[in-house]
Short mmCIF file of C-alpha atoms in Angstrom, two decimals:
data_model
loop_
_atom_site.label_atom_id
_atom_site.label_comp_id
_atom_site.label_asym_id
_atom_site.label_seq_id
_atom_site.Cartn_x
_atom_site.Cartn_y
_atom_site.Cartn_z
CA MET X 1 77.03 62.82 97.63
CA GLN X 2 79.30 60.43 99.50
CA PHE X 3 82.74 61.43 100.78
CA VAL X 4 85.55 58.86 100.65
CA LYS X 5 89.07 58.97 102.08
CA LEU X 6 91.86 59.02 99.53
CA ASN X 7 93.48 56.10 101.36
CA GLU X 8 90.54 53.94 100.23
CA LEU X 9 90.75 55.13 96.63
CA CYS X 10 94.44 55.51 95.86
CA GLU X 11 97.85 53.91 96.03
CA PHE X 12 100.59 56.23 97.32
CA GLU X 13 104.23 56.11 96.26
CA LYS X 14 106.90 58.73 96.87
CA GLY X 15 109.27 59.77 94.10
CA SER X 16 112.73 58.20 93.93
CA THR X 17 114.60 60.61 91.66
CA GLY X 18 116.89 63.18 93.26
CA LEU X 19 116.26 66.36 91.31
CA ALA X 20 119.83 67.65 91.64
CA LYS X 21 121.42 64.43 90.38
CA ALA X 22 118.88 63.36 87.75
CA GLU X 23 120.50 62.37 84.46
CA PRO X 24 118.61 63.88 81.48
CA GLY X 25 117.00 61.35 79.18
CA ASP X 26 113.91 60.27 77.27
CA TYR X 27 111.35 60.30 80.09
CA PRO X 28 109.48 63.20 81.69
CA LEU X 29 110.62 64.07 85.21
CA VAL X 30 107.87 65.61 87.32
CA THR X 31 109.19 68.22 89.75
CA THR X 32 107.59 70.84 91.97
CA GLY X 33 107.82 73.39 89.14
CA ALA X 34 105.33 73.92 86.35
CA GLU X 35 107.64 72.61 83.61
CA ARG X 36 108.79 69.01 83.24
CA LYS X 37 112.46 68.09 83.25
CA SER X 38 113.76 64.81 81.83
CA ALA X 39 115.32 61.61 83.19
CA SER X 40 117.12 58.63 81.73
CA THR X 41 114.97 56.14 83.66
CA TYR X 42 111.31 55.99 84.66
CA GLN X 43 109.60 55.04 87.89
CA PHE X 44 105.93 54.88 86.81
CA ASP X 45 103.94 53.78 83.78
CA VAL X 46 100.47 54.83 84.83
CA LYS X 47 98.07 57.78 85.21
CA ALA X 48 98.88 59.67 88.41
CA VAL X 49 98.33 62.82 90.45
CA CYS X 50 101.69 64.14 91.68
CA ILE X 51 101.67 66.30 94.81
CA PRO X 52 104.69 68.24 96.12
CA LEU X 53 105.44 67.51 99.77
CA VAL X 54 107.24 70.81 100.43
CA SER X 55 106.03 74.39 100.33
CA SER X 56 106.52 76.23 97.05
CA THR X 57 107.82 79.30 98.88
CA GLY X 58 109.33 77.76 102.02
CA HIS X 59 110.68 79.81 104.92
CA GLY X 60 107.67 79.33 107.15
CA HIS X 61 105.02 79.98 104.50
CA ALA X 62 102.63 77.23 103.41
CA SER X 63 101.82 77.21 99.71
CA LEU X 64 101.50 74.88 96.72
CA LYS X 65 101.78 76.35 93.23
CA ASN X 66 101.34 73.10 91.31
CA VAL X 67 99.54 69.78 91.60
CA HIS X 68 100.47 67.76 88.51
CA TYR X 69 98.73 65.18 86.33
CA GLN X 70 101.05 62.79 84.49
CA GLU X 71 100.50 59.60 82.53
CA GLY X 72 102.64 57.03 80.73
CA LYS X 73 106.26 56.38 81.62
CA PHE X 74 107.71 59.10 83.86
CA ALA X 75 110.10 59.75 86.73
CA LEU X 76 109.10 61.55 89.91
CA GLY X 77 111.17 63.82 92.13
CA SER X 78 111.88 62.58 95.61
CA ILE X 79 110.00 65.45 97.25
CA LEU X 80 106.70 64.51 95.60
CA VAL X 81 104.20 61.70 96.01
CA ALA X 82 102.22 60.00 93.25
CA LEU X 83 98.56 59.02 93.76
CA THR X 84 97.22 56.31 91.45
CA SER X 85 93.70 54.90 91.34
CA LYS X 86 93.13 51.52 92.97
CA ASP X 87 90.04 51.00 90.83
CA ALA X 88 89.64 52.98 87.58
CA HIS X 89 85.93 52.07 87.58
CA LYS X 90 85.49 53.87 90.89
CA LEU X 91 87.88 56.85 90.66
CA ASP X 92 88.92 58.67 87.50
CA ILE X 93 92.41 59.96 88.28
CA GLN X 94 91.86 63.06 86.13
CA PHE X 95 88.83 63.89 88.27
CA LEU X 96 91.02 63.64 91.37
CA HIS X 97 93.61 65.91 89.75
CA LEU X 98 90.93 68.43 88.86
CA TYR X 99 89.63 68.44 92.41
CA LEU X 100 93.01 68.69 94.16
CA SER X 101 94.56 71.18 91.73
CA GLN X 102 91.60 73.56 91.72
CA LEU X 103 91.00 73.36 95.46
CA LYS X 104 94.59 72.89 96.65
CA ASP X 105 94.49 76.05 98.78
CA GLN X 106 91.41 74.76 100.63
CA VAL X 107 92.25 71.04 100.72
CA LEU X 108 96.04 70.60 100.78
CA VAL X 109 97.70 73.81 101.97
CA PRO X 110 95.91 73.89 105.38
CA LEU X 111 97.45 70.48 106.14
CA MET X 112 101.02 71.74 105.72
CA SER X 113 103.07 72.27 108.85
CA GLY X 114 106.54 73.24 110.02
CA ALA X 115 108.16 76.38 111.39
CA ALA X 116 110.84 76.92 108.74
CA ASN X 117 110.70 74.01 106.29
CA VAL X 118 106.96 73.76 105.72
CA SER X 119 105.96 70.32 104.45
CA LEU X 120 102.98 68.07 103.77
CA SER X 121 102.92 64.50 105.09
CA VAL X 122 101.63 61.58 103.03
CA LYS X 123 99.59 60.44 106.04
CA LYS X 124 97.62 63.67 106.06
CA ILE X 125 96.94 63.37 102.33
CA LYS X 126 95.65 59.83 102.86
CA ASN X 127 93.10 61.14 105.38
CA ILE X 128 91.59 63.70 103.00
CA GLU X 129 87.97 62.93 102.12
CA ILE X 130 86.76 63.91 98.65
CA PRO X 131 83.25 63.99 97.15
CA LEU X 132 82.84 60.91 94.95
CA PRO X 133 80.07 60.98 92.34
CA SER X 134 79.55 58.08 89.96
CA ILE X 135 82.37 57.29 87.55
CA GLU X 136 80.20 58.49 84.67
CA ARG X 137 79.64 61.82 86.43
CA GLN X 138 83.38 62.14 87.16
CA ARG X 139 84.23 61.68 83.50
CA GLU X 140 81.51 64.12 82.49
CA ILE X 141 82.93 66.74 84.87
CA VAL X 142 86.46 66.23 83.53
CA GLU X 143 85.38 66.63 79.89
CA ARG X 144 83.24 69.64 80.67
CA PHE X 145 86.09 71.27 82.55
CA LYS X 146 88.47 70.67 79.64
CA SER X 147 85.98 72.34 77.33
CA ILE X 148 85.62 75.31 79.68
CA VAL X 149 89.40 75.63 79.96
CA ILE X 150 89.71 75.81 76.17
CA GLU X 151 87.02 78.49 76.03
CA GLU X 152 88.62 80.42 78.90
CA ASP X 153 92.06 80.27 77.24
CA GLU X 154 90.53 81.60 74.01
CA LEU X 155 88.79 84.38 75.95
CA LYS X 156 91.97 85.31 77.84
CA SER X 157 93.90 85.36 74.59
CA GLU X 158 91.33 87.70 73.08
CA LEU X 159 91.35 89.95 76.16
CA THR X 160 95.14 90.07 76.09
CA HIS X 161 94.95 90.99 72.41
CA GLN X 162 92.48 93.78 73.24
CA GLN X 163 94.79 95.11 75.96
CA THR X 164 97.69 95.10 73.50
CA LEU X 165 95.61 97.02 70.97
CA LEU X 166 94.56 99.48 73.67
CA LYS X 167 98.19 100.08 74.64
CA LYS X 168 99.03 100.70 70.98
CA LEU X 169 96.04 103.05 70.73
CA ARG X 170 97.31 105.14 73.66
CA GLN X 171 100.73 105.39 72.04
CA GLN X 172 99.19 106.33 68.69
CA ILE X 173 97.20 109.07 70.41
CA LEU X 174 100.42 110.46 71.88
CA GLN X 175 102.19 110.18 68.53
CA ASP X 176 99.37 112.03 66.75
CA ALA X 177 99.49 114.64 69.53
CA ILE X 178 103.23 115.36 69.24
CA GLU X 179 103.05 115.43 65.43
CA GLY X 180 100.26 118.01 65.52
CA LYS X 181 97.66 115.74 63.90
CA LEU X 182 95.16 116.05 66.77
CA THR X 183 95.04 119.82 66.41
CA ALA X 184 95.12 120.27 62.62
CA ASP X 185 91.55 121.60 62.56
CA TRP X 186 92.26 123.91 65.51
CA ARG X 187 95.26 125.43 63.72
CA ALA X 188 93.16 126.06 60.63
CA GLN X 189 90.69 127.99 62.78
CA ASN X 190 93.42 129.87 64.71
CA PRO X 191 96.03 130.97 62.14
CA ASP X 192 97.32 133.98 64.12
CA VAL X 193 98.69 132.13 67.18
CA GLU X 194 102.21 133.10 68.19
CA PRO X 195 104.63 130.47 66.73
CA ALA X 196 106.76 128.29 68.95
CA SER X 197 109.92 130.02 67.70
CA GLU X 198 108.98 133.13 69.68
CA LEU X 199 108.33 131.04 72.78
CA LEU X 200 111.79 129.43 72.51
CA LYS X 201 113.43 132.86 72.02
CA ARG X 202 111.86 134.10 75.26
CA ILE X 203 113.01 130.99 77.10
CA ALA X 204 116.58 131.42 75.77
CA ALA X 205 116.59 135.09 76.83
CA GLU X 206 115.29 134.25 80.30
CA LYS X 207 117.93 131.54 80.70
CA ALA X 208 120.67 133.96 79.67
CA GLN X 209 119.45 136.45 82.24
CA ARG X 210 119.43 133.79 84.97
CA VAL X 211 123.01 132.87 84.10
CA LYS X 212 123.95 136.55 84.26
CA ASP X 213 122.25 136.85 87.66
CA LYS X 214 124.10 133.68 88.76
CA LYS X 215 120.84 131.89 89.50
CA ILE X 216 121.81 129.01 87.23
CA LYS X 217 125.10 127.81 85.79
CA ALA X 218 126.01 128.45 82.17
CA GLN X 219 125.60 125.33 80.06
CA LYS X 220 127.58 124.15 77.09
CA PRO X 221 125.68 125.10 73.90
CA LEU X 222 124.15 122.14 72.09
CA LEU X 223 124.47 121.63 68.37
CA PRO X 224 121.41 122.68 66.35
CA ILE X 225 119.14 119.94 65.05
CA THR X 226 119.77 119.47 61.33
CA ASP X 227 117.02 118.73 58.82
CA GLU X 228 118.48 115.25 58.31
CA GLU X 229 118.16 114.47 62.02
CA LYS X 230 114.51 115.48 62.36
CA PRO X 231 112.42 112.30 62.82
CA PHE X 232 109.24 113.68 61.24
CA GLU X 233 107.84 116.88 59.78
CA LEU X 234 106.15 119.35 62.10
CA PRO X 235 103.44 121.95 61.42
CA LEU X 236 104.78 125.35 60.30
CA GLU X 237 104.14 127.03 63.67
CA TRP X 238 106.05 124.32 65.57
CA GLU X 239 109.77 123.98 66.25
CA TRP X 240 112.19 121.21 67.12
CA CYS X 241 114.18 121.84 70.28
CA ARG X 242 116.08 119.81 72.85
CA THR X 243 114.79 118.95 76.30
CA ASN X 244 117.52 121.16 77.74
CA ASP X 245 116.12 124.10 75.73
CA ALA X 246 112.64 123.54 77.15
CA CYS X 247 113.54 123.00 80.81
CA SER X 248 115.00 125.23 83.47
CA TYR X 249 116.33 122.15 85.27
CA ILE X 250 117.00 118.50 84.39
CA VAL X 251 118.50 116.69 87.38
CA ASP X 252 119.20 113.11 88.39
CA CYS X 253 118.30 111.58 91.74
CA PRO X 254 121.01 111.12 94.39
CA HIS X 255 122.64 107.73 93.81
CA SER X 256 122.68 106.71 97.48
CA THR X 257 119.89 104.53 98.87
CA PRO X 258 117.88 106.46 101.49
CA LYS X 259 116.84 104.89 104.77
CA PHE X 260 113.06 104.50 104.71
CA GLN X 261 110.77 104.68 107.73
CA HIS X 262 107.06 104.44 108.58
CA SER X 263 106.46 108.17 108.87
CA GLY X 264 108.10 111.34 107.64
CA LYS X 265 108.54 113.15 104.32
CA TYR X 266 107.56 111.64 100.97
CA CYS X 267 110.27 110.02 98.84
CA ILE X 268 109.24 109.01 95.29
CA ASP X 269 110.99 106.26 93.35
CA THR X 270 109.95 104.03 90.44
CA THR X 271 107.79 101.80 92.66
CA CYS X 272 105.56 104.78 93.48
CA ILE X 273 104.53 105.50 89.86
CA ASN X 274 102.14 103.53 87.65
CA MET X 275 101.86 103.47 83.87
CA ALA X 276 98.90 105.87 83.96
CA GLY X 277 101.17 108.51 85.41
CA ASN X 278 99.70 108.47 88.90
CA ILE X 279 101.46 108.40 92.23
CA LEU X 280 100.54 105.19 94.05
CA VAL X 281 99.72 106.50 97.50
CA SER X 282 99.79 103.01 99.00
CA LYS X 283 103.43 102.58 97.95
CA ILE X 284 104.87 105.98 98.81
CA ARG X 285 108.09 105.70 100.77
CA LYS X 286 108.96 108.02 103.63
CA VAL X 287 112.22 109.36 105.01
CA SER X 288 113.30 111.59 107.88
CA ARG X 289 113.41 115.37 107.47
CA GLU X 290 117.22 115.21 107.60
CA ILE X 291 117.40 112.77 104.68
CA PHE X 292 114.68 114.74 102.86
CA GLU X 293 116.68 117.97 103.08
CA GLU X 294 119.94 116.21 102.18
CA ARG X 295 118.43 114.69 99.03
CA ASN X 296 116.90 118.04 98.07
CA SER X 297 120.06 120.08 98.67
CA ARG X 298 120.73 120.08 94.92
CA LEU X 299 117.19 120.92 93.81
CA GLU X 300 113.93 120.72 95.71
CA PRO X 301 111.08 119.31 93.56
CA ILE X 302 108.03 121.56 93.33
CA PRO X 303 104.44 121.08 92.03
CA GLY X 304 104.50 120.95 88.23
CA ASP X 305 107.87 119.18 88.06
CA ILE X 306 107.92 115.82 86.26
CA VAL X 307 109.42 112.79 87.99
CA TYR X 308 110.61 110.36 85.31
CA SER X 309 111.75 106.74 85.66
CA ARG X 310 115.01 106.29 83.77
CA GLU X 311 115.77 102.77 84.98
CA GLY X 312 113.65 99.66 85.46
CA VAL X 313 110.31 100.37 83.75
CA VAL X 314 111.66 103.30 81.75
CA GLY X 315 109.27 106.02 80.62
CA GLN X 316 106.83 106.24 83.51
CA ALA X 317 106.30 109.86 84.50
CA VAL X 318 104.21 111.75 87.01
CA ILE X 319 103.61 115.46 87.55
CA ILE X 320 104.03 116.47 91.19
CA PRO X 321 100.60 117.63 92.42
CA GLU X 322 99.89 120.85 94.28
CA GLY X 323 100.47 120.64 98.01
CA TRP X 324 103.05 117.83 97.79
CA GLU X 325 106.58 118.02 99.18
CA ILE X 326 108.82 115.20 97.95
CA CYS X 327 112.40 114.16 97.45
CA LEU X 328 113.69 111.82 94.75
CA GLY X 329 114.28 108.18 95.58
CA GLN X 330 116.09 105.68 93.36
CA ARG X 331 116.15 105.26 89.56
CA VAL X 332 114.23 108.45 88.79
CA MET X 333 115.14 111.95 87.56
CA LEU X 334 113.33 115.27 87.32
CA PHE X 335 112.30 117.57 84.48
CA ARG X 336 111.28 121.13 85.32
CA PRO X 337 109.74 122.54 82.12
CA PHE X 338 110.06 126.29 81.70
CA PHE X 339 107.14 128.25 83.12
CA GLU X 340 105.81 128.98 79.60
CA ILE X 341 105.62 125.30 78.70
CA SER X 342 102.76 123.03 79.74
CA SER X 343 103.99 120.33 82.12
CA CYS X 344 101.15 118.08 80.91
CA PHE X 345 102.19 118.47 77.28
CA PHE X 346 105.85 117.88 78.13
CA ARG X 347 104.89 114.74 80.03
CA HIS X 348 103.05 113.45 76.94
CA VAL X 349 106.23 113.94 74.91
CA VAL X 350 108.58 112.12 77.30
CA THR X 351 106.15 109.18 77.70
CA SER X 352 105.57 108.80 73.96
CA LYS X 353 106.91 105.84 72.00
CA PHE X 354 108.89 108.27 69.84
CA PHE X 355 110.80 109.57 72.86
CA LEU X 356 111.36 106.09 74.36
CA ASP X 357 112.54 104.67 71.04
CA GLU X 358 114.97 107.57 70.78
CA MET X 359 116.29 106.88 74.29
CA PHE X 360 116.62 103.12 73.79
CA SER X 361 118.46 103.62 70.50
CA LEU X 362 121.12 105.37 72.56
CA HIS X 363 121.18 102.69 75.27
CA ARG X 364 124.68 101.59 76.15
CA GLY X 365 125.84 98.46 77.95
CA ALA X 366 124.55 94.93 78.39
CA GLY X 367 122.79 95.46 81.71
CA ALA X 368 119.20 96.41 82.47
CA LYS X 369 117.79 99.08 80.18
CA HIS X 370 118.17 102.61 81.39
CA VAL X 371 118.53 106.06 79.85
CA ASN X 372 121.57 108.25 80.22
CA MET X 373 121.20 111.73 81.72
CA LYS X 374 123.28 113.26 78.91
CA ASP X 375 120.95 111.72 76.33
CA LEU X 376 117.91 112.95 78.25
CA ARG X 377 119.24 116.51 78.17
CA GLU X 378 120.06 116.38 74.46
CA SER X 379 117.01 114.51 73.16
CA TRP X 380 114.60 116.11 70.70
CA VAL X 381 111.25 117.60 71.61
CA PRO X 382 108.58 118.78 69.13
CA MET X 383 107.41 122.13 70.48
CA PRO X 384 104.04 123.66 69.52
CA PRO X 385 102.85 127.16 70.45
CA LEU X 386 101.75 127.49 74.07
CA GLU X 387 98.05 127.88 73.21
CA GLU X 388 98.16 124.75 71.09
CA GLN X 389 99.87 122.83 73.89
CA LYS X 390 96.81 123.45 76.06
CA ILE X 391 94.45 122.26 73.32
CA ILE X 392 96.55 119.12 72.79
CA VAL X 393 96.42 118.30 76.52
CA THR X 394 92.62 118.64 76.55
CA LYS X 395 92.21 116.40 73.50
CA VAL X 396 94.60 113.74 74.81
CA GLU X 397 92.88 113.67 78.21
CA LYS X 398 89.50 113.22 76.52
CA LEU X 399 90.78 110.34 74.36
CA PHE X 400 92.60 108.74 77.29
CA THR X 401 89.38 108.87 79.32
CA ARG X 402 87.73 106.81 76.60
CA CYS X 403 90.68 104.39 76.71
CA ASP X 404 90.21 104.10 80.48
CA GLN X 405 86.56 103.18 79.91
CA LEU X 406 87.54 100.50 77.41
CA GLU X 407 90.17 99.17 79.82
CA THR X 408 87.53 98.95 82.55
CA GLN X 409 85.33 96.92 80.22
CA ILE X 410 88.22 94.54 79.48
CA SER X 411 88.88 94.11 83.21
CA GLN X 412 85.19 93.38 83.79
CA ASN X 413 85.29 90.74 81.05
CA GLN X 414 88.27 89.11 82.74
CA THR X 415 86.39 89.10 86.05
CA HIS X 416 83.38 87.49 84.36
CA ALA X 417 85.63 84.75 82.93
CA GLU X 418 86.98 84.00 86.41
CA GLN X 419 83.47 83.96 87.85
CA LEU X 420 82.40 81.49 85.15
CA MET X 421 85.22 79.15 86.10
CA ARG X 422 84.28 79.34 89.79
CA ALA X 423 80.65 78.60 88.91
CA VAL X 424 81.71 75.51 86.95
CA LEU X 425 83.79 74.28 89.88
CA LYS X 426 80.91 74.93 92.27
CA GLU X 427 78.57 72.87 90.13
CA ALA X 428 81.15 70.13 89.55
CA PHE X 429 81.98 69.52 93.20
CA GLY X 430 78.59 70.35 94.68
CA HIS X 431 75.58 68.09 95.02
CA ASN X 432 75.09 67.71 91.25
CA SER X 433 73.36 71.09 91.07
CA ALA X 434 74.66 74.59 90.38
CA ALA X 435 72.02 75.95 92.73
CA GLU X 436 73.48 74.10 95.70
CA PRO X 437 76.57 75.31 97.57
CA LEU X 438 80.02 73.88 96.97
CA ALA X 439 80.60 70.92 99.22
CA THR X 440 83.12 71.73 101.93
CA PRO X 441 86.25 69.56 101.57
CA LYS X 442 86.77 67.25 104.51
CA ALA X 443 90.17 66.41 105.95
CA THR X 444 91.61 65.21 109.19
CA ALA X 445 94.85 66.74 110.32
CA HIS X 446 96.17 63.86 112.39
CA ALA X 447 99.91 63.48 111.98
#
């Protein structure tokens, strides 16, 4: 396949519309962004490839997010250049757009230069050599690519739909768990299990003793939950309680921003937790021992405690593993369930849609969503007997494992879709054969 310089194939004209001063109107205005603006006048009435001449990110980093195709009457921003075909029987401008947009990181970005304001010169673009099959083959490639794009969009839409359904499935599993539906058969086979009311009595007695021994401060009694307030009916052996009734401690993080460093003690904030409830080791922040001890002066987190994100992506929660020593970073708080309550079960409750909906219904203010510590202490928790908590955790983990397997399959399907697109590009810009390697783009970097 022959390679031809763009200077031989295209006319080049820089945009004349200042983006800041453009008067809105009836004509599309092509800018560096993905979306078109509008202008009251037009500069072109032709099919064109529009290339930004400045980096999309700037500040010393070379990148191009968009290479545009535009036809008809349109205006062009002054920091872009339009390429039009000198001979439509030799170069299909949509073929050129396909080539430059799909291979911009290999063809255009390496030609950008500049220490702070990274830019791309028109002269360098003119010296780019592109593979040039026959005009019939160019048009065939364009139409085939359009067809593939439609199929890929449909596939991505379906995969997104599957991920949405999977997310809803996880939440339904949690809802069935906290309503006692997952363990209905187990309860029928184990009718003599101690009811949750006895568990809550022991917790209340232990708390009273700790107050008497001055190990914890006395707390203001909370109003009982009325029948009208209860969101749904629980099994007979279960009880409604408040998070404060089920935890020995519920504490907020210090509101100061700690100074992070490359080594030291672990400090967990919202960036360290993923939606699966795992600590992201690669993102763990670290602080000095002095800051660690200062932040833990109120309460030192221990294994089994639950770190909960109450700002940002609200509702992420992780149980501190054995052998970990941490302090709380920003936008998180800590639940310490009583020793007779399963931390895993409690985590399922506070990450359930029921709990989040309850928290968001109490959200105050117009800023970013967050949950109030007072609301967190007073919120409702469905409490099963301890033995049933353990059974619920086992069943949820088994069902979530299956969800993980389905999610892996969805991710693999997405990877296959991306591989298909790369294969199409390889065939399109290779030597007319999918079996042959993709032709290496040629460019000269002379200024």
